[in-house]
Coordinates of C-alpha atoms in Angstrom, one line a residue:
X57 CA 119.6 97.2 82.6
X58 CA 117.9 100.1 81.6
X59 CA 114.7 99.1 78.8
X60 CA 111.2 100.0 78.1
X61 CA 109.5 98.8 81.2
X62 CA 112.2 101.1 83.2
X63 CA 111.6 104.1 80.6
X64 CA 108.2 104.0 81.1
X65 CA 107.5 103.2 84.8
X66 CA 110.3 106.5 85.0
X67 CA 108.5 108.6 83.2
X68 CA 105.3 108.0 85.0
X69 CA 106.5 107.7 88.4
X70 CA 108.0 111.6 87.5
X71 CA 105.0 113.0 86.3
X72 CA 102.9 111.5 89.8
X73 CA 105.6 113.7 91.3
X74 CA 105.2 116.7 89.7
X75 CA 101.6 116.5 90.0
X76 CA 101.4 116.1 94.0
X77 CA 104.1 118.6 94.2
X78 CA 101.5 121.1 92.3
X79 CA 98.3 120.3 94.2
X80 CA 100.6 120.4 97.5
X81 CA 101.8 123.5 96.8
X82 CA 98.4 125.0 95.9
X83 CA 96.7 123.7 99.3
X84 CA 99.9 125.3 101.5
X85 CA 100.6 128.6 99.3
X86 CA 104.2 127.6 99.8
X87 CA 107.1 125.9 97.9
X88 CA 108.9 122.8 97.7
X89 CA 112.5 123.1 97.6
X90 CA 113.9 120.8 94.7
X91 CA 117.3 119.2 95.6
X92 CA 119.1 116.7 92.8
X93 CA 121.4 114.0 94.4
X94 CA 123.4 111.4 92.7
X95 CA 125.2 108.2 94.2
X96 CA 128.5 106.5 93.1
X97 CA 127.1 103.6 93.3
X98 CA 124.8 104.1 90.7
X99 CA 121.3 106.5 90.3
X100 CA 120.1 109.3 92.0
X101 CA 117.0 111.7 92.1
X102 CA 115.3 114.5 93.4
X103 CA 113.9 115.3 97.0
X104 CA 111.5 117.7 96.9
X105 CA 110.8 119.2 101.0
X106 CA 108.3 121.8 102.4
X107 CA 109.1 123.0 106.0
X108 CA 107.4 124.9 107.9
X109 CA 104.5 126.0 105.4
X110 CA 100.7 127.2 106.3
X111 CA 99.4 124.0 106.5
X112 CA 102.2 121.0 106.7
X113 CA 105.4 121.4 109.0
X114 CA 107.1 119.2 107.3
X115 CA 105.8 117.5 103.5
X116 CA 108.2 115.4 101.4
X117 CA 107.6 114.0 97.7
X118 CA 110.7 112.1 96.6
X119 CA 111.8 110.5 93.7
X120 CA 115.0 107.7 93.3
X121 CA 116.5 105.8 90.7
X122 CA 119.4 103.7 91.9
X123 CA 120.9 100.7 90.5
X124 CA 123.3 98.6 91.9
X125 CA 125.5 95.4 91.2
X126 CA 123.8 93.3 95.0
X127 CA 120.4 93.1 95.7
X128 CA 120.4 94.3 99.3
X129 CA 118.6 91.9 102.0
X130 CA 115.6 93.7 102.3
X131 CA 115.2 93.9 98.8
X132 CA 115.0 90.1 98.9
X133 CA 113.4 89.1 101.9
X134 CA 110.6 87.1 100.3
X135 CA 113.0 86.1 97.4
X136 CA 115.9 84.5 98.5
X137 CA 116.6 83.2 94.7
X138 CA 116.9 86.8 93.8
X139 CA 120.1 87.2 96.6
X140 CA 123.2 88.5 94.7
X141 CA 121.5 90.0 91.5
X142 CA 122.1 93.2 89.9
X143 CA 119.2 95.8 90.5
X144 CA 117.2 98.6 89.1
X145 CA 115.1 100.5 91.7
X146 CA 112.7 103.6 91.1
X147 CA 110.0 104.8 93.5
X148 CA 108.4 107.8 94.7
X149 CA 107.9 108.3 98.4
X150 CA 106.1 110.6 99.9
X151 CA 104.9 112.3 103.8
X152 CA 102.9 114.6 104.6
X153 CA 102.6 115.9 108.5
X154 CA 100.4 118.7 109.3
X155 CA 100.4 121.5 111.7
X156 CA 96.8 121.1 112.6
X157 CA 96.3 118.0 115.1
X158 CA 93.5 117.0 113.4
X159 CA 94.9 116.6 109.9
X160 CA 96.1 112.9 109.8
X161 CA 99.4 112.2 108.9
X162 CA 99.6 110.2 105.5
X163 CA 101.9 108.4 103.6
X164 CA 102.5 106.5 100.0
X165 CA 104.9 105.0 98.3
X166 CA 104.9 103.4 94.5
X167 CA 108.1 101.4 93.2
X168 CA 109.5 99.5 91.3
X169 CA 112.5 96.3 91.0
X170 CA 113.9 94.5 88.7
X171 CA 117.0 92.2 89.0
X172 CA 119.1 89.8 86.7
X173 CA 121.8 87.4 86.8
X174 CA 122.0 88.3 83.1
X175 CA 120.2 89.7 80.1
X176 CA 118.1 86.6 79.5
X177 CA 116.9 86.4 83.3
X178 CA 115.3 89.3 84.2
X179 CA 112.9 89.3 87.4
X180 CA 110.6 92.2 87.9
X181 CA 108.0 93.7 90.3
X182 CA 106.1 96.8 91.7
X183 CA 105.1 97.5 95.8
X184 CA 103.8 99.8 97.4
X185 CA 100.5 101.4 98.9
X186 CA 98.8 104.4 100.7
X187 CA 98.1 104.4 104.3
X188 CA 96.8 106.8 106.8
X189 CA 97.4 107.9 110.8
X190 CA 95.3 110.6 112.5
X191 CA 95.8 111.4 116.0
X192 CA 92.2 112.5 116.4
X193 CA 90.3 110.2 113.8
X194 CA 86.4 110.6 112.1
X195 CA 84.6 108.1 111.0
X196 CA 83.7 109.5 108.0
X197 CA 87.1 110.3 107.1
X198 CA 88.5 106.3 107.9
X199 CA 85.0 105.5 105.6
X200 CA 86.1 107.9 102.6
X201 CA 90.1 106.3 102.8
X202 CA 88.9 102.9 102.4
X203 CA 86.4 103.3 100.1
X204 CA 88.7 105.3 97.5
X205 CA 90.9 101.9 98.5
X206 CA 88.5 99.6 97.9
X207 CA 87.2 101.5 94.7
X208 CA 90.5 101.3 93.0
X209 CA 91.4 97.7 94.2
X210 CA 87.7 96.5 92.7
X211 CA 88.6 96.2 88.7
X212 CA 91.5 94.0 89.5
X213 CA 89.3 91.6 91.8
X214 CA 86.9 91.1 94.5
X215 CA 89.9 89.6 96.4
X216 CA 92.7 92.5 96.4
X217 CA 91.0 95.5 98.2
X218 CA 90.9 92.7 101.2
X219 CA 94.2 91.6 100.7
X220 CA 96.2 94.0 100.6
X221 CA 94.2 96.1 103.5
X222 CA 95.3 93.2 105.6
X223 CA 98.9 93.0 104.2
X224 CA 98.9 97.0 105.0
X225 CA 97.6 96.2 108.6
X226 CA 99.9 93.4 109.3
X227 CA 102.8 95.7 107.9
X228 CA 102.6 99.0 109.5
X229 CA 102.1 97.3 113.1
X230 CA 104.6 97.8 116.2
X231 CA 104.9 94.4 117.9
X232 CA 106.6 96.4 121.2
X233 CA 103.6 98.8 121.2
X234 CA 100.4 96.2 119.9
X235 CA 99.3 98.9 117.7
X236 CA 98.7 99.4 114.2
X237 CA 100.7 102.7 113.2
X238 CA 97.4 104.2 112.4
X239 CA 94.2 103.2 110.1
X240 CA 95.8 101.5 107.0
X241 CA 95.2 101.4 103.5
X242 CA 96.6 99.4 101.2
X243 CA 100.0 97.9 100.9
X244 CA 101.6 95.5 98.8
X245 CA 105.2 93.7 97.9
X246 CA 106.4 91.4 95.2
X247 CA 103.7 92.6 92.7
X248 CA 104.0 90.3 89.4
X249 CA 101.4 88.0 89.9
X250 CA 99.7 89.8 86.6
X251 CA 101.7 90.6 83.0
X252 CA 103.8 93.9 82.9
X253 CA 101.0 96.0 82.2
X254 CA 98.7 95.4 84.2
X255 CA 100.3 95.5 86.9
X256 CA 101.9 98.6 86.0
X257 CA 98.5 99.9 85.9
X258 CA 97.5 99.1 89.2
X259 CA 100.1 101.1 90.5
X260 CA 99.2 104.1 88.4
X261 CA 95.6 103.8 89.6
X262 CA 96.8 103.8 93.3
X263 CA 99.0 106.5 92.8
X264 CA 96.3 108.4 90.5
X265 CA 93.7 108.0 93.3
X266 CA 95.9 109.4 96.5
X267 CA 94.6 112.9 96.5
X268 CA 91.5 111.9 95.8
X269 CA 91.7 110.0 99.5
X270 CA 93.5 112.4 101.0
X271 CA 92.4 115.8 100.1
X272 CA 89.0 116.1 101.1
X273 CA 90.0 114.8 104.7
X274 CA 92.0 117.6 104.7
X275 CA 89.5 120.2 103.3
X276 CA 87.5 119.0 106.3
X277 CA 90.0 119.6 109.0
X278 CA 92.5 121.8 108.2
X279 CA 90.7 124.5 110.4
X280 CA 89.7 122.7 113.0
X281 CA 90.2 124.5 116.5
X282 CA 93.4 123.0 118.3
X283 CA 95.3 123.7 121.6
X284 CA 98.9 122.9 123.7
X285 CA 96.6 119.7 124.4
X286 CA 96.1 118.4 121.3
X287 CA 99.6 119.5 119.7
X288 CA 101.1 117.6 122.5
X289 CA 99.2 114.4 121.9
X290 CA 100.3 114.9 118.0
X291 CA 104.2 114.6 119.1
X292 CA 103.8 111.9 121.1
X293 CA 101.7 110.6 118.1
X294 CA 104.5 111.2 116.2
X295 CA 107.1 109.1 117.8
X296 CA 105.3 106.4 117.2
X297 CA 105.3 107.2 113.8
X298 CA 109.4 107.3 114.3
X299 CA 109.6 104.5 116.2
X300 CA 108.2 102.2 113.3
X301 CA 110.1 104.4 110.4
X302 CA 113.4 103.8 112.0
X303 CA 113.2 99.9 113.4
X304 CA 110.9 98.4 111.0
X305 CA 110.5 100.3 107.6
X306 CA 111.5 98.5 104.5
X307 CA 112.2 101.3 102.6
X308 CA 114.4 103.0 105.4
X309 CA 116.2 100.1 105.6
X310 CA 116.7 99.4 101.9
X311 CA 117.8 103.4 101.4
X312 CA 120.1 102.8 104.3
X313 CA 121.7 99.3 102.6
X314 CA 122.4 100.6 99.5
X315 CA 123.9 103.8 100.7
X316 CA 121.3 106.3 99.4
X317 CA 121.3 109.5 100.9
X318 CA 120.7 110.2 103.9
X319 CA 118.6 113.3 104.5
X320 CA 116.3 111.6 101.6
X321 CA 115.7 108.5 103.1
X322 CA 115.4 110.2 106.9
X323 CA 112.5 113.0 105.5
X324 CA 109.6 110.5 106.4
X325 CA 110.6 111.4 109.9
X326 CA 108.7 114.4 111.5
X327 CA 110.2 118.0 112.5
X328 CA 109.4 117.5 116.1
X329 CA 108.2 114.7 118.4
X330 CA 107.6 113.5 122.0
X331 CA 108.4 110.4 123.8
X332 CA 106.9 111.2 127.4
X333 CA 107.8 108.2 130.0
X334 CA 104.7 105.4 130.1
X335 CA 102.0 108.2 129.0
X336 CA 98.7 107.4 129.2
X337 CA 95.9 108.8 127.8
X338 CA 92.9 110.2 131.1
X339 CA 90.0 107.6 130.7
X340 CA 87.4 108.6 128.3
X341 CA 89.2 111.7 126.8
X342 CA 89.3 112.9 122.7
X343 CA 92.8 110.8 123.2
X344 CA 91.8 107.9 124.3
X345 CA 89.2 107.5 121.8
X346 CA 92.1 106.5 119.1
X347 CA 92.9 103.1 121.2
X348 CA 90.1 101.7 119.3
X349 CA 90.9 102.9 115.9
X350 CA 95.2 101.2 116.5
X351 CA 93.9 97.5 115.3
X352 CA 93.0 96.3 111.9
X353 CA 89.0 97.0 111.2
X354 CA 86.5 95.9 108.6
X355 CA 86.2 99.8 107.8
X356 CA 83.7 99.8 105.1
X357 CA 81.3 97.3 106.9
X358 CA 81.7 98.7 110.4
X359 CA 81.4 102.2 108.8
X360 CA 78.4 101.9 106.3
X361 CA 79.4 100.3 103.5
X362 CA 79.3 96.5 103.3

């Protein structure tokens, strides 16, 4: 199935990896360790891990290319025609969780599908998106996220930045908890609606523009003064974070389907995390002040920015 559009999206999606890889490894002082895996069932690619580094406990940039001979279910949940297909799949995935209790959390993810019946009927589309969950959140660091969203959205429409905020908020939600997994970003699904290239450009220019979101929130609170208090809020924090990764994740669940490798597909999942019984943050308290920050938000006009 291999052809030009996989050759190129490939090539790209590699050189986004190597690029975070560097910039990562120049903000921690520490390595990634590079580990090559291949399925029998078709594909492979590299996971690239940092544990336990100077400024991230745990950071993971990974790359896959599988194929396959049946689309798995999650693959086409909102195309049931597709069901049955042969499939190309390529993404790269990345988390990042910090030591410091003030550094948010972040996550992206870029990829893309194509399936046929046979060489004549070839479906193909991109998803993904960027999205980001502090345990102690800034306004000005929820304003800078959305606005390098909404920046990079803008040439492809007045109408995306909007929708695909709200497709990102609806997404990374926990129904049992009535919370948003943290403040968004952007995420999409079933991205053909434009020709190949343009659409392929999209996803370079959200990919291209992820450090420029993320760093500078991390610049600003990488040495901010933290205690047992605040590291404990982080791990309960963080089993939220598992909670949704493990029940409700599509790309868990497709990793999981189509037999991918395990450690790959579980290193969204943090080092270390808390689960204390019905927890509740004291009334008024740095914690409590992220209640209001767990539901989807008109960032940019609540924020400054209209």
């Amino acid at each position: 199935m291999t052809n030009s559009f996989t050759s190129d999206v490939r090539n790209w999606l590699l050189t986004l990896q190597d690029e975070i890889t560097s910039a990562i490894e120049q903000i921690d002082g520490s390595r990634f360790i590079r580990d090559q895996w291949r399925r029998k069932e078709g594909g492979g690619g590299e996971s690239r891990v940092l544990e336990n580094g100077n400024v991230f406990e745990k950071a993971g940039i990974n790359y896959s290319h599988v194929t396959g001979n049946n689309l798995p279910p999650t693959a086409f949940a909102r195309r049931p025609e597709l069901a049955g297909r042969q499939y190309e799949a390529m993404g790269v995935s990345l988390v990042f969780h910090p030591i410091n209790p003030f550094v948010p959390t972040t996550h992206m993810n870029l990829r893309y599908f194509q399936a046929s019946a046979n060489k004549s009927d070839l479906a193909w589309w991109f998803g993904g998106g960027f999205d980001l969950t502090p345990c102690y959140p800034f306004d000005e660091d929820v304003l800078h996220w959305h606005r390098i969203a909404s920046d990079t959205c803008q040439p492809y429409g007045e109408d995306v930045y909007a929708r695909f905020k709200k497709w990102c908020d609806d997404y990374f939600y926990l129904p049992h908890r009535q919370e948003t997994r943290g403040v968004g970003g952007l995420f999409f699904d079933d991205l053909n609606q434009w020709e190949f290239e343009r659409c392929f450009q999209f996803c370079r220019d959200i990919g291209n523009s992820f450090l420029a979101a993320y760093r500078p929130i991390l610049e600003r609170r990488r040495n901010e003064s933290w205690g047992e208090r605040e590291k404990n809020f982080q791990l309960t924090r963080r089993g939220r974070y598992v909670e949704f990764n493990l029940v409700y994740d599509r790309g868990t669940l497709f990793g999981l389907q189509t037999s991918g490798r395990t450690e790959s597909i579980l290193m969204s999942l943090p080092p270390t995390a808390n689960w204390p019984y019905d927890w509740q943050p004291e009334r008024d308290s740095s914690e409590a002040v992220l209640e209001d920050y767990l539901k989807p938000r008109d960032w940019l006009t609540e924020l400054g920015q209209s």
